[in-house]
PDB file of C-alpha atoms in Angstrom:
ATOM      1  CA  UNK A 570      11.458  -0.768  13.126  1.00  0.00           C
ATOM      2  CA  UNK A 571       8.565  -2.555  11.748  1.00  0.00           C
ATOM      3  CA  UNK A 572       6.627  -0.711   8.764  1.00  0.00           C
ATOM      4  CA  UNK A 573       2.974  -1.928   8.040  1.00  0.00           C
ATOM      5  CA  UNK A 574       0.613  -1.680   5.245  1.00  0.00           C
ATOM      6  CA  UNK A 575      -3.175  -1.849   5.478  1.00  0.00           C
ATOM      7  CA  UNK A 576      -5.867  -1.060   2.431  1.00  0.00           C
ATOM      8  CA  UNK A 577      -8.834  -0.589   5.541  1.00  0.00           C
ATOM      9  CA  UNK A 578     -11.672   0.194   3.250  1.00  0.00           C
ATOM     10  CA  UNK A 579     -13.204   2.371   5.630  1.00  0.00           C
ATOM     11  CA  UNK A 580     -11.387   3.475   8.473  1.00  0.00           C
ATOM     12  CA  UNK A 581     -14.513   4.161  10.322  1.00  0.00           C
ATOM     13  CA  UNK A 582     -16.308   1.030   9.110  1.00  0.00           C
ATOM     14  CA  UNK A 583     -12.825  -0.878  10.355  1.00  0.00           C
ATOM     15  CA  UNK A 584     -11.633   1.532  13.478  1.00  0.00           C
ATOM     16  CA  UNK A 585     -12.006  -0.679  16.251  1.00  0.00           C
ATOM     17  CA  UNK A 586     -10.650  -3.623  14.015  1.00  0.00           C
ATOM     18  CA  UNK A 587      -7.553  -1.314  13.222  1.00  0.00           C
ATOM     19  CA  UNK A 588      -7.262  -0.349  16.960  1.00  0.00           C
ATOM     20  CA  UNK A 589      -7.514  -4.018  18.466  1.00  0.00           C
ATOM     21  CA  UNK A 590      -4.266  -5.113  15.881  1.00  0.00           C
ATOM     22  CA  UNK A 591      -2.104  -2.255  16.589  1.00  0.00           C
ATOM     23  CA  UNK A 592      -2.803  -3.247  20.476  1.00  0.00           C
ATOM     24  CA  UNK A 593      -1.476  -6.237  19.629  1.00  0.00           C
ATOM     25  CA  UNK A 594       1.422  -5.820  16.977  1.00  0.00           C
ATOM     26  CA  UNK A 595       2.809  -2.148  18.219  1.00  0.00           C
ATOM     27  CA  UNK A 596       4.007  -1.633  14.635  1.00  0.00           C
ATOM     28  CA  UNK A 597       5.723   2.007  14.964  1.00  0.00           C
ATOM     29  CA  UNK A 598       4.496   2.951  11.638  1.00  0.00           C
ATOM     30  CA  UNK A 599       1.190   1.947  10.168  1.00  0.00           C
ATOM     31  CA  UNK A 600       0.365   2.923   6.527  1.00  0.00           C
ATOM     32  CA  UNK A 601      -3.519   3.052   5.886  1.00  0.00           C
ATOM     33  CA  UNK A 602      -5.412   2.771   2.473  1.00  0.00           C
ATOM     34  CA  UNK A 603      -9.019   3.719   1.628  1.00  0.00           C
ATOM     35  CA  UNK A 604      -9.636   5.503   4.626  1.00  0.00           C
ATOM     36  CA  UNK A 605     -12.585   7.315   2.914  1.00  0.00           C
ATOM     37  CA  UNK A 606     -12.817   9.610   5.434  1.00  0.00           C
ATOM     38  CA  UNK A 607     -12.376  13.478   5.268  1.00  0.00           C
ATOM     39  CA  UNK A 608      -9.636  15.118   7.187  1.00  0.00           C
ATOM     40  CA  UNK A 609     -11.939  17.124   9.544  1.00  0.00           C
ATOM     41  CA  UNK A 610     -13.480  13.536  10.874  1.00  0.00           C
ATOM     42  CA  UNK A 611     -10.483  11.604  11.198  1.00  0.00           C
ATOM     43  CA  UNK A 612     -10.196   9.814  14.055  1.00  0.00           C
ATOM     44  CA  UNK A 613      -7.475  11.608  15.944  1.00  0.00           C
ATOM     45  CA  UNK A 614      -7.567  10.532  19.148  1.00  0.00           C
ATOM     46  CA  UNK A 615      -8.201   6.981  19.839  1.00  0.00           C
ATOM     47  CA  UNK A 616      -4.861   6.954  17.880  1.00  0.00           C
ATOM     48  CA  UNK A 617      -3.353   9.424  19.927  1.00  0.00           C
ATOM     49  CA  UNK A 618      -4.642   7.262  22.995  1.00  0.00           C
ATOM     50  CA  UNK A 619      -2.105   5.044  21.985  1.00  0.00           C
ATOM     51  CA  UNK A 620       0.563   7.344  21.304  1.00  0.00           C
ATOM     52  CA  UNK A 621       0.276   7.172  17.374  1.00  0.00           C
ATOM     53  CA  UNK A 622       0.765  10.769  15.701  1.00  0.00           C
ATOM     54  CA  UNK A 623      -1.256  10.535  12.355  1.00  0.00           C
ATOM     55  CA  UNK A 624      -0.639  12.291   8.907  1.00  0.00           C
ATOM     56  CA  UNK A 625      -3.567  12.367   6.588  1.00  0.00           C
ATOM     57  CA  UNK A 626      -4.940  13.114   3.181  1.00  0.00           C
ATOM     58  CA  UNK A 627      -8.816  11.782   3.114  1.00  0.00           C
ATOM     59  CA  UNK A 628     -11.641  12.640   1.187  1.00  0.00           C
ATOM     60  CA  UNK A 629     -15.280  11.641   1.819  1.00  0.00           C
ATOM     61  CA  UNK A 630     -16.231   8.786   0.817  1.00  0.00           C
ATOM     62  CA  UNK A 631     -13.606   7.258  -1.591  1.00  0.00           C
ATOM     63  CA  UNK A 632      -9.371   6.613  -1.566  1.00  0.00           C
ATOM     64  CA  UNK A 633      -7.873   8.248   1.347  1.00  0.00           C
ATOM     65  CA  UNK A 634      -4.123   7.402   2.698  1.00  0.00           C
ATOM     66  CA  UNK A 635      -2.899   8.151   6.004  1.00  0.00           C
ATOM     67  CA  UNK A 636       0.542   7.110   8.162  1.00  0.00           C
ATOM     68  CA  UNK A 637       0.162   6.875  11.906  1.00  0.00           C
ATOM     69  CA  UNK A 638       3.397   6.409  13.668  1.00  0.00           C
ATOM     70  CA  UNK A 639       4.930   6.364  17.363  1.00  0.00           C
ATOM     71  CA  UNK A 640       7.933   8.164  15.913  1.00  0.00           C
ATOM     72  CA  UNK A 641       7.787  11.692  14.882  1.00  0.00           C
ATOM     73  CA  UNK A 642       6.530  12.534  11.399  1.00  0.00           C
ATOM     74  CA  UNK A 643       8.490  15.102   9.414  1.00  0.00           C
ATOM     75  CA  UNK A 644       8.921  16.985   6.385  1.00  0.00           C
ATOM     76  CA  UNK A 645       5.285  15.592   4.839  1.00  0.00           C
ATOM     77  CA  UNK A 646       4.596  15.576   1.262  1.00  0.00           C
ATOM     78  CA  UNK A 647       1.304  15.172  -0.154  1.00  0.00           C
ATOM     79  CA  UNK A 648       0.180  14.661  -4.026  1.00  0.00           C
ATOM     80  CA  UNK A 649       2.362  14.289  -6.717  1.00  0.00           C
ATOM     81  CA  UNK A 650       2.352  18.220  -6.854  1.00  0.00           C
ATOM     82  CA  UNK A 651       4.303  17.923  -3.748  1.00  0.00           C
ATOM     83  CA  UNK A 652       7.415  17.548  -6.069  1.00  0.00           C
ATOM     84  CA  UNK A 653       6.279  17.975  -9.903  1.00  0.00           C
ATOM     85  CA  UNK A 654       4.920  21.561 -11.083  1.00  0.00           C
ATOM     86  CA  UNK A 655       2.815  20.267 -13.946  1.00  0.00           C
ATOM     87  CA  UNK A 656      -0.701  19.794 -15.309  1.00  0.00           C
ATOM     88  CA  UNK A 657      -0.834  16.102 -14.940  1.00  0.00           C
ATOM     89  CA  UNK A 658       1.178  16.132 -11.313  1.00  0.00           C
ATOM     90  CA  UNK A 659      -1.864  18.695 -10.249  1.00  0.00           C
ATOM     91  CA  UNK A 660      -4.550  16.689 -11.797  1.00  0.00           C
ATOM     92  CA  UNK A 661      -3.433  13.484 -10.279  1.00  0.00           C
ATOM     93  CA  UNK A 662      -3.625  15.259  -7.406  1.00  0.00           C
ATOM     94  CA  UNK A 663      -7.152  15.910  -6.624  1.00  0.00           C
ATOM     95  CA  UNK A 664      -7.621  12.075  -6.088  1.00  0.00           C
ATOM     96  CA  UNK A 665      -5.970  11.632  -2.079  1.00  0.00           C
ATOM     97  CA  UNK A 666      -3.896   8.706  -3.042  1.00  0.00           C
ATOM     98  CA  UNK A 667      -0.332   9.420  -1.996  1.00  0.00           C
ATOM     99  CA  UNK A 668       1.543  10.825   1.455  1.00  0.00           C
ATOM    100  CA  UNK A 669       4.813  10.635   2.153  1.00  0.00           C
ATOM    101  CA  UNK A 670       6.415  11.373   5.519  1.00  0.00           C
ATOM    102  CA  UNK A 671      10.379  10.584   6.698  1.00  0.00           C
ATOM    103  CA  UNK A 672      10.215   8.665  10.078  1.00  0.00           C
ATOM    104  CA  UNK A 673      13.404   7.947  11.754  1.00  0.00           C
ATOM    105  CA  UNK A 674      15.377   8.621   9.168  1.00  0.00           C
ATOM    106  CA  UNK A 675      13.369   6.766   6.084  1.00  0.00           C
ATOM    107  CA  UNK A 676      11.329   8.375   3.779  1.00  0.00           C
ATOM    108  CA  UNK A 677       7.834   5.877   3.470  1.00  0.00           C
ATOM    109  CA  UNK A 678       6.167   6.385   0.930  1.00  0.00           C
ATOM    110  CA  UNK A 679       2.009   5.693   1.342  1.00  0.00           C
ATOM    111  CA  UNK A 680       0.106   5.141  -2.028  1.00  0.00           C
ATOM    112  CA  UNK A 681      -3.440   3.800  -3.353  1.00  0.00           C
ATOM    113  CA  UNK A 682      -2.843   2.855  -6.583  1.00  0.00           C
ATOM    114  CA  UNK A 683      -6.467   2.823  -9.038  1.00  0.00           C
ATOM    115  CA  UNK A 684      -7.579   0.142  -9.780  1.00  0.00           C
ATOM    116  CA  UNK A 685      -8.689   0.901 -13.137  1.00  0.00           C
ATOM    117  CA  UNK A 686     -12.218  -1.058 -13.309  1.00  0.00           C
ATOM    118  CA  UNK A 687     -11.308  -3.005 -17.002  1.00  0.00           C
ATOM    119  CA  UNK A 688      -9.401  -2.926 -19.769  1.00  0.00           C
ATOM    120  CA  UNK A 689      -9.523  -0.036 -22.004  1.00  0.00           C
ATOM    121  CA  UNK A 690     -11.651   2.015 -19.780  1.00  0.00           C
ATOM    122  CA  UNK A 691     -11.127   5.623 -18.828  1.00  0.00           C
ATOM    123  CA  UNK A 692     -10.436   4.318 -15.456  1.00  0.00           C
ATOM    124  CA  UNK A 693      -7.648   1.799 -16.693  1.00  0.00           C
ATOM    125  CA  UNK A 694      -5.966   5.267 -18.688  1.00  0.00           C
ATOM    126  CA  UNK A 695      -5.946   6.935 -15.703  1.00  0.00           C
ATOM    127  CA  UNK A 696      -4.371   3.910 -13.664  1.00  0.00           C
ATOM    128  CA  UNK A 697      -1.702   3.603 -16.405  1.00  0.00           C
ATOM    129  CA  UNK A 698      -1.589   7.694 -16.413  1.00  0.00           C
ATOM    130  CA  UNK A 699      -1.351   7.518 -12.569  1.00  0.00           C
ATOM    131  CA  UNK A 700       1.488   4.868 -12.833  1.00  0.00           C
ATOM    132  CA  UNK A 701       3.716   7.266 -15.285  1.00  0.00           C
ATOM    133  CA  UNK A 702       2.867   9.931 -13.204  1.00  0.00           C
ATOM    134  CA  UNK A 703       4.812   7.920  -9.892  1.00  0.00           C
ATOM    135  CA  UNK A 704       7.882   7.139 -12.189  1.00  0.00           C
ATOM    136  CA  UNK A 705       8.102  10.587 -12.728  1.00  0.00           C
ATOM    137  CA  UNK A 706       7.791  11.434  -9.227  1.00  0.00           C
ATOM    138  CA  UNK A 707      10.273   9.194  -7.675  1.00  0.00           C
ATOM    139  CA  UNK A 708      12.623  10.205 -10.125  1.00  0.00           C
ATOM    140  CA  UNK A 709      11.945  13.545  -8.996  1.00  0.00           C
ATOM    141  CA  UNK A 710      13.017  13.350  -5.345  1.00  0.00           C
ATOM    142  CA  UNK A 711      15.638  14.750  -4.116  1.00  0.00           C
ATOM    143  CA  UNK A 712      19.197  13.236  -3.448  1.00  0.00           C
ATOM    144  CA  UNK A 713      19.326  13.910   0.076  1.00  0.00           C
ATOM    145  CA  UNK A 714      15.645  12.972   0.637  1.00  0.00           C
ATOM    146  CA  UNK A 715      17.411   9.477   2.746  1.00  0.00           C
ATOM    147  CA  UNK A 716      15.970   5.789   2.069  1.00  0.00           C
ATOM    148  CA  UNK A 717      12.945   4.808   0.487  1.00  0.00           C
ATOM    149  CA  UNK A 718      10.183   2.611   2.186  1.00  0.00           C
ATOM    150  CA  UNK A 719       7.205   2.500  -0.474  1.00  0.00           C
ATOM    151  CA  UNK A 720       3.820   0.541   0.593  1.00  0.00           C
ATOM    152  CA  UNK A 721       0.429   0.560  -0.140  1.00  0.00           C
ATOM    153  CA  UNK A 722      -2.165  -0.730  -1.763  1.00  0.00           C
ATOM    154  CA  UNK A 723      -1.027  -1.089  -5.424  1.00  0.00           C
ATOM    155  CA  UNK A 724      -3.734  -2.915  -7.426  1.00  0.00           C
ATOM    156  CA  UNK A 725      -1.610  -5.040  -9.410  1.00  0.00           C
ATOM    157  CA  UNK A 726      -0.727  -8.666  -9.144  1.00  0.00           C
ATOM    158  CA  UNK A 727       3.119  -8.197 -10.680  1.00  0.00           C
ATOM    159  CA  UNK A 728       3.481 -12.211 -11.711  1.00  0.00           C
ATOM    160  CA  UNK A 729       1.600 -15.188 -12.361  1.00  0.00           C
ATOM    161  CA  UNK A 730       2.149 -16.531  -8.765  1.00  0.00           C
ATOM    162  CA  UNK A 731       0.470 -13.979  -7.441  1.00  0.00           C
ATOM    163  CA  UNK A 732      -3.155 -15.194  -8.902  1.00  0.00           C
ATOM    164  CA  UNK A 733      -4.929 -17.781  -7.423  1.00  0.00           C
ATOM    165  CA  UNK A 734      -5.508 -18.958 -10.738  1.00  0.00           C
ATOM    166  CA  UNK A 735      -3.133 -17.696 -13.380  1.00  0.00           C
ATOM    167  CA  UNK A 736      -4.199 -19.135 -16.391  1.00  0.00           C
ATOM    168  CA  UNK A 737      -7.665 -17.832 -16.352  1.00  0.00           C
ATOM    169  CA  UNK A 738      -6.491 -14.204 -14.681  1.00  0.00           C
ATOM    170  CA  UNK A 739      -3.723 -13.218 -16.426  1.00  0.00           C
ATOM    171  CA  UNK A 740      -4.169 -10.237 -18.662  1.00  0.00           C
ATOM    172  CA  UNK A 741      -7.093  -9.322 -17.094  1.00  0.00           C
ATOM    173  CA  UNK A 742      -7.448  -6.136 -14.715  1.00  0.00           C
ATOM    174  CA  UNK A 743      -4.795  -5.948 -12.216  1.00  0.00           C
ATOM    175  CA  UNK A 744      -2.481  -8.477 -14.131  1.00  0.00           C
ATOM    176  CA  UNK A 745      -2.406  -6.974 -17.315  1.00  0.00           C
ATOM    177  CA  UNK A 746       0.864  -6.595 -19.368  1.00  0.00           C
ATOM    178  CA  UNK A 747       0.354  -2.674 -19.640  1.00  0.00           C
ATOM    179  CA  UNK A 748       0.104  -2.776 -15.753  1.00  0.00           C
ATOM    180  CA  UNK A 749       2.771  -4.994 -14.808  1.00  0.00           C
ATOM    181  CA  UNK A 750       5.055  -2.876 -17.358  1.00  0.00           C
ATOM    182  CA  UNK A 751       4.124   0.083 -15.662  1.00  0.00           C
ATOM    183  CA  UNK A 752       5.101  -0.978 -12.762  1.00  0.00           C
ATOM    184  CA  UNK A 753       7.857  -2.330 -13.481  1.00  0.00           C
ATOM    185  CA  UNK A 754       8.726   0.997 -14.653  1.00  0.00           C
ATOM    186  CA  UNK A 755       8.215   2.588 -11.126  1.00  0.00           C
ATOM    187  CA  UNK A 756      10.509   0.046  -9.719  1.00  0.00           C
ATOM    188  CA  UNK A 757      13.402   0.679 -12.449  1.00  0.00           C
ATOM    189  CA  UNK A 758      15.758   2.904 -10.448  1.00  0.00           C
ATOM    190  CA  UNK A 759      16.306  -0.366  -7.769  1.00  0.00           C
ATOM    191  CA  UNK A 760      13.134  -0.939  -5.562  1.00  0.00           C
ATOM    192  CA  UNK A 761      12.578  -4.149  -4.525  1.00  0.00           C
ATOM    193  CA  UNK A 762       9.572  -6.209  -3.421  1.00  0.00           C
ATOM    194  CA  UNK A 763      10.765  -7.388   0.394  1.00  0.00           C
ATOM    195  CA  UNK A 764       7.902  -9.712   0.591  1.00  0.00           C
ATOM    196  CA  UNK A 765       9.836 -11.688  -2.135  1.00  0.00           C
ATOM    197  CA  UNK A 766      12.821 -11.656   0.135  1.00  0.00           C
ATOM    198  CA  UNK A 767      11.398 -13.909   2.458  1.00  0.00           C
ATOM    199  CA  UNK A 768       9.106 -16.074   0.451  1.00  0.00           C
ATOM    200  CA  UNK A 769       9.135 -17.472  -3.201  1.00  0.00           C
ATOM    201  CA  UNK A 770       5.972 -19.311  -3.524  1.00  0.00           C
ATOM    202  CA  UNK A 771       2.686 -18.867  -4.833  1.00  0.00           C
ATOM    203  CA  UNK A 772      -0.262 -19.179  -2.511  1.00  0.00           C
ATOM    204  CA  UNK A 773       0.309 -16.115  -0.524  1.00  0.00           C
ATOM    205  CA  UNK A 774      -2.210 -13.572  -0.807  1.00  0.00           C
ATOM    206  CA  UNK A 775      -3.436 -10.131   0.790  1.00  0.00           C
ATOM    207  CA  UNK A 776      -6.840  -9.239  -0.942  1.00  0.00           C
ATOM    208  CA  UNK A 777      -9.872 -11.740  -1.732  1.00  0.00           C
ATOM    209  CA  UNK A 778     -12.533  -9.974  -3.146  1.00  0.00           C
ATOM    210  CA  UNK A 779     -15.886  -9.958  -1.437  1.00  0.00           C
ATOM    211  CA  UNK A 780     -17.803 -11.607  -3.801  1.00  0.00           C
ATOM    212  CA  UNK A 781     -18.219 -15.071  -5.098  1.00  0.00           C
ATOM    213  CA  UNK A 782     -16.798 -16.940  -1.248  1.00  0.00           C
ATOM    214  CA  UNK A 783     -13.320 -15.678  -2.217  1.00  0.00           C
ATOM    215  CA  UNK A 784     -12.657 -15.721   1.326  1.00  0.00           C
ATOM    216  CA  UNK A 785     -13.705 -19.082   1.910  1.00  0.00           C
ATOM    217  CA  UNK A 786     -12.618 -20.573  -1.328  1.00  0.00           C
ATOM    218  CA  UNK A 787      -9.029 -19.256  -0.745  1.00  0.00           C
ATOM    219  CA  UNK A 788      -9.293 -16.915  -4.523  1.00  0.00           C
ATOM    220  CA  UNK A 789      -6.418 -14.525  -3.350  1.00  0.00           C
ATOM    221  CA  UNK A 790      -4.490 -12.204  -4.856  1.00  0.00           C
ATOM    222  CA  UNK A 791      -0.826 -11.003  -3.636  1.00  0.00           C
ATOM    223  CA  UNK A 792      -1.901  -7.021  -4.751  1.00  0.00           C
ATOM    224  CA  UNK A 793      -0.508  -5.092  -1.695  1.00  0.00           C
ATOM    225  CA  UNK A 794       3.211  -4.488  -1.642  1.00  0.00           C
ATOM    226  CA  UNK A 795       6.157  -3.356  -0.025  1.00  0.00           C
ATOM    227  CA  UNK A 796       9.178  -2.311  -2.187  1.00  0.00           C
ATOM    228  CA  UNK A 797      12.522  -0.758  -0.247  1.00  0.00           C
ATOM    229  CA  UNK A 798      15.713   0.491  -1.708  1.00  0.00           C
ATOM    230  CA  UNK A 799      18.355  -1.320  -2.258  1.00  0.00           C
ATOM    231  CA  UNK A 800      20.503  -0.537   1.602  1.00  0.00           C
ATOM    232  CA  UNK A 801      17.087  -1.204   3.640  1.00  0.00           C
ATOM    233  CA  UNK A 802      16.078  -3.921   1.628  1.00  0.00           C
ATOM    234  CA  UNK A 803      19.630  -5.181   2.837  1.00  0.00           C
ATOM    235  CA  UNK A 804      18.544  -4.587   6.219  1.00  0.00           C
ATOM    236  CA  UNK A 805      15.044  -5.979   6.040  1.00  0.00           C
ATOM    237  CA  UNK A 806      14.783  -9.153   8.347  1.00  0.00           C
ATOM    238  CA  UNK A 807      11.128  -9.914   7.618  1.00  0.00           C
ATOM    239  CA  UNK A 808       7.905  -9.575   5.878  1.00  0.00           C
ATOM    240  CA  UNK A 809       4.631 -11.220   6.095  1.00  0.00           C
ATOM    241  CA  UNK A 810       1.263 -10.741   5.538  1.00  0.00           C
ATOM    242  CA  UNK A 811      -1.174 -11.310   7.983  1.00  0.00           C
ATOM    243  CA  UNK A 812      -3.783 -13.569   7.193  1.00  0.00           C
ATOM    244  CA  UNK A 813      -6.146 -13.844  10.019  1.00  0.00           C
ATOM    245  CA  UNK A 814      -7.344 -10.185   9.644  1.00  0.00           C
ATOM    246  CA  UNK A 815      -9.208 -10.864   6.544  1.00  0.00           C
ATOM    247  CA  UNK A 816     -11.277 -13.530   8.703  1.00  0.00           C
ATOM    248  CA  UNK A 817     -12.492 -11.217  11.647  1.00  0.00           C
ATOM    249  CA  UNK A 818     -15.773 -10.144  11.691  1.00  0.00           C
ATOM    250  CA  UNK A 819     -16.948  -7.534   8.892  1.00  0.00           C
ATOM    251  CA  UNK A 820     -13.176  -7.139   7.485  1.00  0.00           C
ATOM    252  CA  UNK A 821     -11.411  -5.276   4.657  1.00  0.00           C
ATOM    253  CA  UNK A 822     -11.164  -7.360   1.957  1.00  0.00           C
ATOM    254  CA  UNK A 823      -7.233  -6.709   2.234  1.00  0.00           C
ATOM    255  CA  UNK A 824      -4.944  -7.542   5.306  1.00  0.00           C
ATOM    256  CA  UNK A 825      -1.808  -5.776   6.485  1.00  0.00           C
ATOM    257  CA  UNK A 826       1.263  -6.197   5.197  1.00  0.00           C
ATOM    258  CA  UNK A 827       4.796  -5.962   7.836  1.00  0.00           C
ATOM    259  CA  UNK A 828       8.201  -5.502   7.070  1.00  0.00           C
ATOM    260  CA  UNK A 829      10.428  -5.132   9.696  1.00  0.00           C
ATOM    261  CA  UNK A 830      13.566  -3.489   9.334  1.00  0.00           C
ATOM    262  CA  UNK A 831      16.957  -3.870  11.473  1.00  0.00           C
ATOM    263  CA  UNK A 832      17.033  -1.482  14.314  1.00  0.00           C
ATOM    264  CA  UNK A 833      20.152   0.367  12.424  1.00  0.00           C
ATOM    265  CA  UNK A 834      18.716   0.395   8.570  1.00  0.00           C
ATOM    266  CA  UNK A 835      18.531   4.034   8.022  1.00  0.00           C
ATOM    267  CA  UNK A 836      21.887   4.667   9.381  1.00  0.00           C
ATOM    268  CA  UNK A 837      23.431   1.350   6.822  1.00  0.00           C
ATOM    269  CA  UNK A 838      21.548   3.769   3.979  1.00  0.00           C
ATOM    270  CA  UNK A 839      24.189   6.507   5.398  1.00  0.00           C
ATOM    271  CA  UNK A 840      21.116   9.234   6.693  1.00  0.00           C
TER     272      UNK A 840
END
């Protein structure tokens, strides 16, 4: 099974683009970021053209998450309110930023993390808030809820080597110490980052920011992740990110991300 992530900023803006890769790759599940798109104008059915069933959780305009899969989606969560009964869970909510679907046996987990604009902002308390908030969550699920396959677009750069230049970067937005610890925090119960599997290196990256020739100066970031449990992160034979996506005509600023799994990893998890 191969498992892909994909910030899209703007489905519609990107459908075509989106379309034309998943002609090509066949990925059985594709997880989308920043579809800004409401649910009633999703773009069912080219999808469905190609035998992709979609899950969705969009709102106009900004974030949006959706997974589109050739395998049966079941037992769909959406928000952390999906799992906690509090304020916070139901306030971190309103935002679409998380779905959750199981899909052939592993549970993949979809989120757009916030980015959190600058340091000691409202918007960096609420990334930080949103962060504890997903601890809490995962902690939360339940023990027969099978493996765990969580992607997306997380808007944090977790070590040095994944700047393009470190020195000048670090501590700033997206590679602050209060982020990377809160991360880290999400990951405490044994996720791992499969990308890091397969590759130990700086220089890899899967966002360049639209301004200043990012692109064309090769100023990446590594920001979009895929962490698995430990038994599929066993199984996981590899992960890349692919590159050429980001030089296509009008792109996301972001390119996929593709793990693929051995054809029996959610049966070595025991599901």
């Amino acid at each position: 099974m191969r498992i892909a992530s994909w910030n899209v900023n703007s489905l519609r803006s990107r459908l075509a683009q989106v379309l034309a890769w998943l002609e090509r790759e066949r990925v059985e599940v594709l997880c989308l970021q920043e579809t800004k798109v409401d649910d009633p104008l999703f773009p069912h059915a080219p999808f469905a053209a190609m035998n992709y069933g979609a899950v969705i959780s969009g709102q106009k305009a900004y974030n949006g998450v959706a997974i589109l899969s050739t395998l049966p989606l079941e037992d769909v969560d959406i928000g952390f309110d999906a799992l906690l009964e509090d304020e916070e869970a139901e306030r971190l909510s309103v935002q679409k930023r998380l779905i959750s679907a199981r899909v052939g046996g592993i549970r993949v987990l979809n989120l757009y993390v916030p980015n959190g604009a600058e340091l000691g902002s409202p918007k960096y308390a609420y990334k930080l808030g949103w962060l504890h908030c997903l601890a809490r969550y995962l902690a939360a699920r339940p023990m027969d809820d099978g493996p765990l396959c969580m992607v997306g677009d997380f808007n944090i750069a977790p070590e040095d080597r994944d700047l393009h230049a470190p020195e000048r970067l670090r501590g700033r937005i997206m590679a602050s110490a209060a982020e990377r610890d809160a991360l880290g925090a999400v990951l405490a119960d044994g996720l791992k980052d499969v990308f890091r599997r397969f590759e130990q290196d700086s220089g890899h990256w899967s966002w360049w920011d639209y301004r200043s020739r990012a692109w064309e100066r090769d100023r990446g970031w590594r920001i979009d992740h895929i962490y698995l449990d430990e038994p599929l992160y066993a199984a996981a034979e590899t992960c890349v990110m692919h590159r050429s996506a980001r030089g296509e005509d009008k792109p996301s600023d972001h390119v996929p991300v593709v793990v693929t799994l051995s054809p029996n990893a959610a049966a070595a998890s025991g599901w």
